[in-house]
PDB file of C-alpha atoms in Angstrom:
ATOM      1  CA  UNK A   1       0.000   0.000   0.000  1.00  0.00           C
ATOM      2  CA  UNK A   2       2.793   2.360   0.936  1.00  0.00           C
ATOM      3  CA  UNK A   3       4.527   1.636  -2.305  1.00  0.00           C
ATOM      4  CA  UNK A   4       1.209   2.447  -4.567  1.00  0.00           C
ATOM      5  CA  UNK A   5       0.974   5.733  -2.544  1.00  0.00           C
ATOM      6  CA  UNK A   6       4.298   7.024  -3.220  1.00  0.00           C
ATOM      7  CA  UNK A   7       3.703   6.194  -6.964  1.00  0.00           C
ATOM      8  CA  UNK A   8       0.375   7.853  -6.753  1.00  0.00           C
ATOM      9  CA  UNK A   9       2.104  10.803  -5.309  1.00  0.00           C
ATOM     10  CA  UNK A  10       4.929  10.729  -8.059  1.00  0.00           C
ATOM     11  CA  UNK A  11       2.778  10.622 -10.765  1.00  0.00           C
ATOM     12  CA  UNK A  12       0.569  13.391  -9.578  1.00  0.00           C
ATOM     13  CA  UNK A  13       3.839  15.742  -8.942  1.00  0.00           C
ATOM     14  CA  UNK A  14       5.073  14.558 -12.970  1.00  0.00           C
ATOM     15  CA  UNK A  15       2.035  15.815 -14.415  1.00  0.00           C
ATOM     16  CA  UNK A  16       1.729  18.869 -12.471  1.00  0.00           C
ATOM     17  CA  UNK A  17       5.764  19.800 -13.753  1.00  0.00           C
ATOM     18  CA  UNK A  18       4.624  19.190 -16.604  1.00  0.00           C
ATOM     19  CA  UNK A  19       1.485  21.292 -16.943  1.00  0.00           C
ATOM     20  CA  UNK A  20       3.813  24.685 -15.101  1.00  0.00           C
ATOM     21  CA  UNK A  21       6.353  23.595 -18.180  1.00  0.00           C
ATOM     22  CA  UNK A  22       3.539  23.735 -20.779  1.00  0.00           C
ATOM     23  CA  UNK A  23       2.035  26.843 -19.378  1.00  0.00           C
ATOM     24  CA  UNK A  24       5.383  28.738 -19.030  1.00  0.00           C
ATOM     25  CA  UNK A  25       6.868  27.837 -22.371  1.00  0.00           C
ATOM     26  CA  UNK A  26       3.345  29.166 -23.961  1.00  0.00           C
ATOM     27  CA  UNK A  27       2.402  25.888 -25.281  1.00  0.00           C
ATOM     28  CA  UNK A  28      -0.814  26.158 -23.337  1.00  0.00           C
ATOM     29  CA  UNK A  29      -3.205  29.411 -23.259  1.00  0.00           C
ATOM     30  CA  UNK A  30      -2.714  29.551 -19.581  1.00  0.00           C
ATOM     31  CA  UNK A  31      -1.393  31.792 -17.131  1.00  0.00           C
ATOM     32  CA  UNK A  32       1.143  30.850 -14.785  1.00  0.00           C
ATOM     33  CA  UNK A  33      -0.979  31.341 -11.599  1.00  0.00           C
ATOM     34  CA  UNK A  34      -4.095  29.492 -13.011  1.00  0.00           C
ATOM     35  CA  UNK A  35      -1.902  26.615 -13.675  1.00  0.00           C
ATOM     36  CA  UNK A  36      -0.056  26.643 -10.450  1.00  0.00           C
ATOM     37  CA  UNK A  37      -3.990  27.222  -8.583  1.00  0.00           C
ATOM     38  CA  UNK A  38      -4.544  24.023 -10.871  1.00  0.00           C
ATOM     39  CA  UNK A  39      -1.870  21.818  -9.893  1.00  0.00           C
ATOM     40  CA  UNK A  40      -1.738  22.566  -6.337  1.00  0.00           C
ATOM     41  CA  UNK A  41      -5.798  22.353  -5.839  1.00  0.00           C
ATOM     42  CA  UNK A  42      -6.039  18.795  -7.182  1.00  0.00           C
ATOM     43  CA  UNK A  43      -3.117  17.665  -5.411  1.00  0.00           C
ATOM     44  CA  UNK A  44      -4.615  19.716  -2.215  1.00  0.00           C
ATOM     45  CA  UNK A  45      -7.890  17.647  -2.567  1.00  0.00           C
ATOM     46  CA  UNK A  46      -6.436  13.933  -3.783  1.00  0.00           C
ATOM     47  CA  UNK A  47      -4.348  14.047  -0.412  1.00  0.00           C
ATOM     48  CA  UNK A  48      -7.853  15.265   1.418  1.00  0.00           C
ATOM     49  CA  UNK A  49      -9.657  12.104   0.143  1.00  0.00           C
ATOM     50  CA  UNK A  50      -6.621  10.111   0.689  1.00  0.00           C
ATOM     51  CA  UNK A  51      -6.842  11.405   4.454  1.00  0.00           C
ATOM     52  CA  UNK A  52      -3.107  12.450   4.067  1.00  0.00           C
ATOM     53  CA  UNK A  53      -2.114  15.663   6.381  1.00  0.00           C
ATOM     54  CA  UNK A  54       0.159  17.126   3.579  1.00  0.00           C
ATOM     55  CA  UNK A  55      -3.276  18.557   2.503  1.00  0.00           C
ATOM     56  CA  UNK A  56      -3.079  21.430   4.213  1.00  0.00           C
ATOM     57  CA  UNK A  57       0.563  22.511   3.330  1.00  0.00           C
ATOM     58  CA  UNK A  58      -0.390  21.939  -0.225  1.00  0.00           C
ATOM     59  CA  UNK A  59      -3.991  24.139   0.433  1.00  0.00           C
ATOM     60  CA  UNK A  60      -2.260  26.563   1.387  1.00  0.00           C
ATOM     61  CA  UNK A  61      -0.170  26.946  -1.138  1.00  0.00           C
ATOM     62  CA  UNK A  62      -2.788  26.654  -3.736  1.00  0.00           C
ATOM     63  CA  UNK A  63      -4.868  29.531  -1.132  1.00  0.00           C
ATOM     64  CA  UNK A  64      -2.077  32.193  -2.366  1.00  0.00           C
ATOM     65  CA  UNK A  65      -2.526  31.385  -5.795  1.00  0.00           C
ATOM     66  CA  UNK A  66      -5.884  32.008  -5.950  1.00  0.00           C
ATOM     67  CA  UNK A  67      -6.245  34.814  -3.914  1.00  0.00           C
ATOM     68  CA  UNK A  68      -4.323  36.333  -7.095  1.00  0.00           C
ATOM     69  CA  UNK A  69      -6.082  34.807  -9.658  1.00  0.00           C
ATOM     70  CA  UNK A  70      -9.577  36.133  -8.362  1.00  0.00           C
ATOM     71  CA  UNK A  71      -8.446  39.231  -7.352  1.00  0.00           C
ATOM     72  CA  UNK A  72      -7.167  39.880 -11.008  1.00  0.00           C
ATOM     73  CA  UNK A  73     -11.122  38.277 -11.827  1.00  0.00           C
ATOM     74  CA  UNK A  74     -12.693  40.669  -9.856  1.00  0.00           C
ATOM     75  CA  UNK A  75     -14.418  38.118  -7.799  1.00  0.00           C
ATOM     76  CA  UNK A  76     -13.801  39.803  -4.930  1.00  0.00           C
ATOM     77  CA  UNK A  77     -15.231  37.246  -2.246  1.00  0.00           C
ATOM     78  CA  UNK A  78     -13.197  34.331  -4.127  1.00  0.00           C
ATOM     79  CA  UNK A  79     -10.322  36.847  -3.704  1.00  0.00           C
ATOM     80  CA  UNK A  80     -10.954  36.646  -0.028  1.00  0.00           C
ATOM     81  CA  UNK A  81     -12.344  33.457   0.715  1.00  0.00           C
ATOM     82  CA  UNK A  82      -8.306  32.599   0.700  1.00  0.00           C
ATOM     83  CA  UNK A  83      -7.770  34.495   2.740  1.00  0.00           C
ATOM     84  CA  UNK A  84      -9.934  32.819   5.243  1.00  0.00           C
ATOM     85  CA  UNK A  85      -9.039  29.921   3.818  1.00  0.00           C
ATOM     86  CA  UNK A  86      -4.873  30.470   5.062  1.00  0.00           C
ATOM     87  CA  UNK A  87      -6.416  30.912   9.083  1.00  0.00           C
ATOM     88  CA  UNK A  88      -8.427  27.632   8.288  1.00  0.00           C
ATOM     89  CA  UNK A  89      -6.018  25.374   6.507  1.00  0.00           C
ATOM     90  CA  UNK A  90      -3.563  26.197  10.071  1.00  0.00           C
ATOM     91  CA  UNK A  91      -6.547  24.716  12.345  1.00  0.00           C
ATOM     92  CA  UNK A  92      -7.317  22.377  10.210  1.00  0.00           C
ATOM     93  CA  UNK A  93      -4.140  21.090  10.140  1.00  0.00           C
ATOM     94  CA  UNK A  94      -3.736  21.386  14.299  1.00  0.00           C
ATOM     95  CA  UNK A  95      -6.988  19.710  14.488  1.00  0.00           C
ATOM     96  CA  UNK A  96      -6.596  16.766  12.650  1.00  0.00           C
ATOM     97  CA  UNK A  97      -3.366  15.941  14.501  1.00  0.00           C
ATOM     98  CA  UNK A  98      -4.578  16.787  17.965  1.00  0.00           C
ATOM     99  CA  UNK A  99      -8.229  17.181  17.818  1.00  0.00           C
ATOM    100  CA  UNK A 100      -8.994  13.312  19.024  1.00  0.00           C
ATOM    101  CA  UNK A 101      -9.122  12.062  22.671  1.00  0.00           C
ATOM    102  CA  UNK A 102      -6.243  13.023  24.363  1.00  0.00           C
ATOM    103  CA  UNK A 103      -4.736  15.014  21.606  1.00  0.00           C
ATOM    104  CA  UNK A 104      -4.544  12.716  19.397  1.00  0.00           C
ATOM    105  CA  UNK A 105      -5.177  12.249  15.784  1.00  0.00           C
ATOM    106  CA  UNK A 106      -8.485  13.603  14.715  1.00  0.00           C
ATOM    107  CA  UNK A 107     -10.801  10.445  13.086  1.00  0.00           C
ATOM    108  CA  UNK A 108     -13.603  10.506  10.707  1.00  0.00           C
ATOM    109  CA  UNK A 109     -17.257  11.339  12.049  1.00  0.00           C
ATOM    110  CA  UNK A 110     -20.512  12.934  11.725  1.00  0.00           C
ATOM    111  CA  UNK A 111     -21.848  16.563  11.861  1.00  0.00           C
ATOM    112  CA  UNK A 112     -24.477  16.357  14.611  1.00  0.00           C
ATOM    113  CA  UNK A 113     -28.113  17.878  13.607  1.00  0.00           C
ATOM    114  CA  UNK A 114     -26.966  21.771  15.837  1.00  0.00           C
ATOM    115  CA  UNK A 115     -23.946  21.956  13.849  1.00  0.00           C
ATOM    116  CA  UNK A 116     -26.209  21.124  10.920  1.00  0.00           C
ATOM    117  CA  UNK A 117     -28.852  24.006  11.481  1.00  0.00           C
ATOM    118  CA  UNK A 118     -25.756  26.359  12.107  1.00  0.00           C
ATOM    119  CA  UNK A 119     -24.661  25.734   9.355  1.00  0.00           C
ATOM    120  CA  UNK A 120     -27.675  26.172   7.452  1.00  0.00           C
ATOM    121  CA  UNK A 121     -28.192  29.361   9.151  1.00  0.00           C
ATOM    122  CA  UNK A 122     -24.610  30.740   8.542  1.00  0.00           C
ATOM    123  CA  UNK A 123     -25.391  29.849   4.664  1.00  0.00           C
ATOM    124  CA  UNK A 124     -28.541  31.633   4.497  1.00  0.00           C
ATOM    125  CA  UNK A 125     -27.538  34.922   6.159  1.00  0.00           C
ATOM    126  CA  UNK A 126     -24.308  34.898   5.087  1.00  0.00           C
ATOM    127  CA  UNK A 127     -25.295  34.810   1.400  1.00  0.00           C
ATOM    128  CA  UNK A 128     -27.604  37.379   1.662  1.00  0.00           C
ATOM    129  CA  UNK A 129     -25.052  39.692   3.409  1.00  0.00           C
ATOM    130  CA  UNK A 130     -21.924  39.119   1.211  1.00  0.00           C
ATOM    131  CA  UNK A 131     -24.386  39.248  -2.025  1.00  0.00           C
ATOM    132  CA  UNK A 132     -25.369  43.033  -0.801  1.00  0.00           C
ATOM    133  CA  UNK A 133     -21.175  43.849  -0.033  1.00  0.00           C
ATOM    134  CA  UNK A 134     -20.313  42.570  -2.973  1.00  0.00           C
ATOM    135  CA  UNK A 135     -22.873  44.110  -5.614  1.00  0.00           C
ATOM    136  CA  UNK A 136     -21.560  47.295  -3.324  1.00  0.00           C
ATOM    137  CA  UNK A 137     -18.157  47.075  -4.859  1.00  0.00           C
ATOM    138  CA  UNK A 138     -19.465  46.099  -8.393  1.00  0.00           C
ATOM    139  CA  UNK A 139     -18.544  42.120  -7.675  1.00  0.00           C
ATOM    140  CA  UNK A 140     -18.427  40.572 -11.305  1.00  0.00           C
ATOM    141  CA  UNK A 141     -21.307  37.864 -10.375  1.00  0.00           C
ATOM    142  CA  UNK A 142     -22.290  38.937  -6.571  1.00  0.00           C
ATOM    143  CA  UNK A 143     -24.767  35.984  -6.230  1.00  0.00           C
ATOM    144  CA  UNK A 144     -22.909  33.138  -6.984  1.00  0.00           C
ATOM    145  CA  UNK A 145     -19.464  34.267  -5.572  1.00  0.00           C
ATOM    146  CA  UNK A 146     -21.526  34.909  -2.240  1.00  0.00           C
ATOM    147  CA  UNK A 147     -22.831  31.883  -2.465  1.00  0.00           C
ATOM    148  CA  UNK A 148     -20.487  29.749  -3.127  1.00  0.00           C
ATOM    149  CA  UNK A 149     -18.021  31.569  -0.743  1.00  0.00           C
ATOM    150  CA  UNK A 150     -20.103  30.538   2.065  1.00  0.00           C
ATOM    151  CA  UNK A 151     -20.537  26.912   1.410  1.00  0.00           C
ATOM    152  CA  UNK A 152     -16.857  26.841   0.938  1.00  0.00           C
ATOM    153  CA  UNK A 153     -16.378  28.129   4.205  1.00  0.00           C
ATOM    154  CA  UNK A 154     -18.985  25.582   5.699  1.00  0.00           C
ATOM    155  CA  UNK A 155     -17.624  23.016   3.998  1.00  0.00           C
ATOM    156  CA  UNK A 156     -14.006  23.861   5.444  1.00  0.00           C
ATOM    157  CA  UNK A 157     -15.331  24.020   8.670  1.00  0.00           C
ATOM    158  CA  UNK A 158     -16.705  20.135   8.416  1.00  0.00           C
ATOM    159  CA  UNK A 159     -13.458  19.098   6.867  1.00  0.00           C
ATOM    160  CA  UNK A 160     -11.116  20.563   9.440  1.00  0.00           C
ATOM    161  CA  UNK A 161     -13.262  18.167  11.831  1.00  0.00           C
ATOM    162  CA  UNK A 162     -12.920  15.312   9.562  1.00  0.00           C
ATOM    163  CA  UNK A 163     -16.757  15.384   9.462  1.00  0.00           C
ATOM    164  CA  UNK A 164     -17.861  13.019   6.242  1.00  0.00           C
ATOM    165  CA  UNK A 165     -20.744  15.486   5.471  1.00  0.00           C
ATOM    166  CA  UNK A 166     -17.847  18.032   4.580  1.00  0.00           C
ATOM    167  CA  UNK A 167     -17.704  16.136   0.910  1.00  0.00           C
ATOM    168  CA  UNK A 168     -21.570  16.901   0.426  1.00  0.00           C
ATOM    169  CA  UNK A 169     -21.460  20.805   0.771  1.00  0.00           C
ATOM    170  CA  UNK A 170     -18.036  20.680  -1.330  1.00  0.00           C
ATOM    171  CA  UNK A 171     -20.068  18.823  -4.467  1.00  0.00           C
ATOM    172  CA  UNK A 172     -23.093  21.448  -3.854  1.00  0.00           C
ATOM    173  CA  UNK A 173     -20.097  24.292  -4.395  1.00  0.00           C
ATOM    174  CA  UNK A 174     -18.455  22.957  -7.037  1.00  0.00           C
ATOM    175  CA  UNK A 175     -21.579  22.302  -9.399  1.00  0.00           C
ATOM    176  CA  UNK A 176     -21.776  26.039  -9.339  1.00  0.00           C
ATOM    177  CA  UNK A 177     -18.553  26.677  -9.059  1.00  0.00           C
ATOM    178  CA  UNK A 178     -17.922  25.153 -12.411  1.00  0.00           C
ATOM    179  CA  UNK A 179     -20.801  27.471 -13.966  1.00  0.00           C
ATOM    180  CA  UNK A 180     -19.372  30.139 -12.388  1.00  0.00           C
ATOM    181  CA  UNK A 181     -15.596  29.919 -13.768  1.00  0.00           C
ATOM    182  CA  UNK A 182     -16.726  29.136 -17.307  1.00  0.00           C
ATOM    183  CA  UNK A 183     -18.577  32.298 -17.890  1.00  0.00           C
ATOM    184  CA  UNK A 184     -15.890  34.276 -16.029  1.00  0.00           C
ATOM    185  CA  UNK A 185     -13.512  33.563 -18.910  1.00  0.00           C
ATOM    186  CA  UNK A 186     -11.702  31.044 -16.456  1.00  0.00           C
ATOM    187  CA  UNK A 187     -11.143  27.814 -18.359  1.00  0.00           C
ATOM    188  CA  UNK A 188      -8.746  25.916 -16.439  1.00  0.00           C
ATOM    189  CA  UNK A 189      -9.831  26.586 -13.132  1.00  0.00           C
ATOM    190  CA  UNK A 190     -13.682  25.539 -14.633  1.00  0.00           C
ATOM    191  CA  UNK A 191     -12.095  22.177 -15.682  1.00  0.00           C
ATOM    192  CA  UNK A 192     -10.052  22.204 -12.327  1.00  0.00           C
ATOM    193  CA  UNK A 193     -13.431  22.117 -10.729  1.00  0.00           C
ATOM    194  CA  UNK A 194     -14.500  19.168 -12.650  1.00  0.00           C
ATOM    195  CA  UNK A 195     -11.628  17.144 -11.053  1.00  0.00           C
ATOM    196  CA  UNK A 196     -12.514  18.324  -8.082  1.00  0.00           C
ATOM    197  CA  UNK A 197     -16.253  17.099  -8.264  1.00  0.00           C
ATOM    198  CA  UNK A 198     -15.122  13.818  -9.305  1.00  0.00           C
ATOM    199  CA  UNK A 199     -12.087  13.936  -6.456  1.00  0.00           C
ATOM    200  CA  UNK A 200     -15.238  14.933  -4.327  1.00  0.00           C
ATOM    201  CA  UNK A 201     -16.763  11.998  -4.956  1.00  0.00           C
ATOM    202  CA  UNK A 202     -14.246   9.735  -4.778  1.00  0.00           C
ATOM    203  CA  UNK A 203     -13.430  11.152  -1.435  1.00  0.00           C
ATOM    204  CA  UNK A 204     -16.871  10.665  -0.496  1.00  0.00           C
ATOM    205  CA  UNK A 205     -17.033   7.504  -1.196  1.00  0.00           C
ATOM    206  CA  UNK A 206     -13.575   6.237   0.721  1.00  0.00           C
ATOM    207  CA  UNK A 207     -14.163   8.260   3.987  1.00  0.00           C
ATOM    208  CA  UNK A 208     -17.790   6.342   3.882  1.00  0.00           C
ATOM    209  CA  UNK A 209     -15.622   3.466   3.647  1.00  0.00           C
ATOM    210  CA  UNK A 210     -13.437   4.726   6.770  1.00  0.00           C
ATOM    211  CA  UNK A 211     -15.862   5.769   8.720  1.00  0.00           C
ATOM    212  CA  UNK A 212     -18.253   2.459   8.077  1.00  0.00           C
ATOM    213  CA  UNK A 213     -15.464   0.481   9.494  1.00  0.00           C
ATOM    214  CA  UNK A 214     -14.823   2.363  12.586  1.00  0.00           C
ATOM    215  CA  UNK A 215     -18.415   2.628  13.397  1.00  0.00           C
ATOM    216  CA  UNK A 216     -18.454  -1.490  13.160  1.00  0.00           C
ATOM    217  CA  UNK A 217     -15.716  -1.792  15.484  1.00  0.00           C
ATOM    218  CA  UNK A 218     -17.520   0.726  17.689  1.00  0.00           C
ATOM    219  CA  UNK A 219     -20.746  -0.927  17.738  1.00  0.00           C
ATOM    220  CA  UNK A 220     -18.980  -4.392  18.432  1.00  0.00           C
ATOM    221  CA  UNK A 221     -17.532  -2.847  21.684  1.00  0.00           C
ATOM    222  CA  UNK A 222     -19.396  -2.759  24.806  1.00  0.00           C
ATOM    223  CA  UNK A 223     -21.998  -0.252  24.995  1.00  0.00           C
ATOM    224  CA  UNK A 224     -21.107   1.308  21.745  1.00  0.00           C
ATOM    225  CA  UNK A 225     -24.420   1.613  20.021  1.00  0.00           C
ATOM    226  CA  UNK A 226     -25.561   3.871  23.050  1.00  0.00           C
ATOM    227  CA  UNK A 227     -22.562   5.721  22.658  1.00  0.00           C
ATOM    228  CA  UNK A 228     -23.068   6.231  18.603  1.00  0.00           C
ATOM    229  CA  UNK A 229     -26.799   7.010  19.364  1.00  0.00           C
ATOM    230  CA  UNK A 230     -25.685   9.954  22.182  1.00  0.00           C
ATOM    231  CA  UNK A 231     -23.602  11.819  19.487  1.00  0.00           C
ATOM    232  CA  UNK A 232     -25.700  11.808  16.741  1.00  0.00           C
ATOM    233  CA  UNK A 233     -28.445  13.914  18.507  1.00  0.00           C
ATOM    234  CA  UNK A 234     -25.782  16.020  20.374  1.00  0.00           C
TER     235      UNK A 234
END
């Protein structure tokens, strides 16, 4: 298993290279940031699904990117979601190495129904408020850079807690995400967010897995069906 990983992870930094080559050298109609937004983001959100903590070195990188790309865009939120994005990636990262029992590593679990009507909440008000800033500062496409700014930021939230729901508010964003790139003249980050719906998906589908298996062993152990039925209604 180690040895596929590291082959995973050498393929994936080949075919970045070679994209920054191809994008530098003018072979592809490209600018250098997109492409380096490109290559980081899908490598950011492979090592996510693979549950690999070099995620959030790697998000950050691709944060800075970004926050130049959109700024240039004029989608100012995107332009500061990053931002935000930079202060999260650093918990996130803390949190997944200390955030379990006794500091330890973080593992995968469930967003209990309050966190769920926060969150809700947050994405209701705070769309409405950052459509009204942004339309204030002539915002290219107010509604749908407010909108998906905030379920970005609630799906960041659920990932920095390794909560599996995370992957369900990320494939919401994306879908209009994609929409949203394409007729802002952004090409490669649209098609960027095609990977990352299908890297969405895939990571659904393997912290499922994860999770599945941990909730078995839990359930086996003594008393842990009370236990599982006490946090999800927390």
């Amino acid at each position: 298993m180690a040895m596929i990983k590291r082959l995973d992870l050498w393929l994936l930094t080949v075919l970045s290279a070679a994209l920054v080559v191809a994008s530098w050298r003018g072979w592809l109609p490209y600018s250098l940031i997109e492409t380096f937004g490109f290559v980081t983001g899908a490598a950011s959100v492979y090592l996510t699904l693979k549950l690999d903590i070099l995620n959030f070195p790697v998000g950050i990188a691709n944060d800075i990117f970004f926050l130049v790309l959109f700024a240039q865009a004029r989608l100012f939120a995107g332009a500061g979601l990053q931002l935000v994005y930079l202060i999260l990636a650093i918990h996130g990262w803390y949190w997944w190495l200390y955030g379990g029992p006794q500091r330890t590593a973080l593992d995968v679990g469930r967003a209990t129904r309050k966190q769920w009507a926060a969150l809700i909440l947050f994405v209701l008000l705070g769309t409405i408020g950052l459509t009204l800033t942004l339309r204030a500062v002539n915002g290219s496409a107010p509604v749908l850079d407010a909108l998906t700014t905030v379920l970005s930021l609630a799906a960041q939230y659920l990932l920095n807690y390794k909560l599996i729901e995370n992957w369900f508010v990320w494939i919401t964003a994306d879908v209009i995400f994609i929409y949203l790139y394409r007729t802002s003249e952004l090409r490669l980050t649209a098609i960027l967010y095609v990977i990352f719906l299908c890297l969405c998906i895939g990571g659904l589908i393997n912290w499922r897995r994860v999770l599945r298996a941990r909730e078995a062993a839990a359930s086996a152990a003594p008393g842990g069906n009370v236990l599982r039925e006490e946090a999800a209604h927390d």
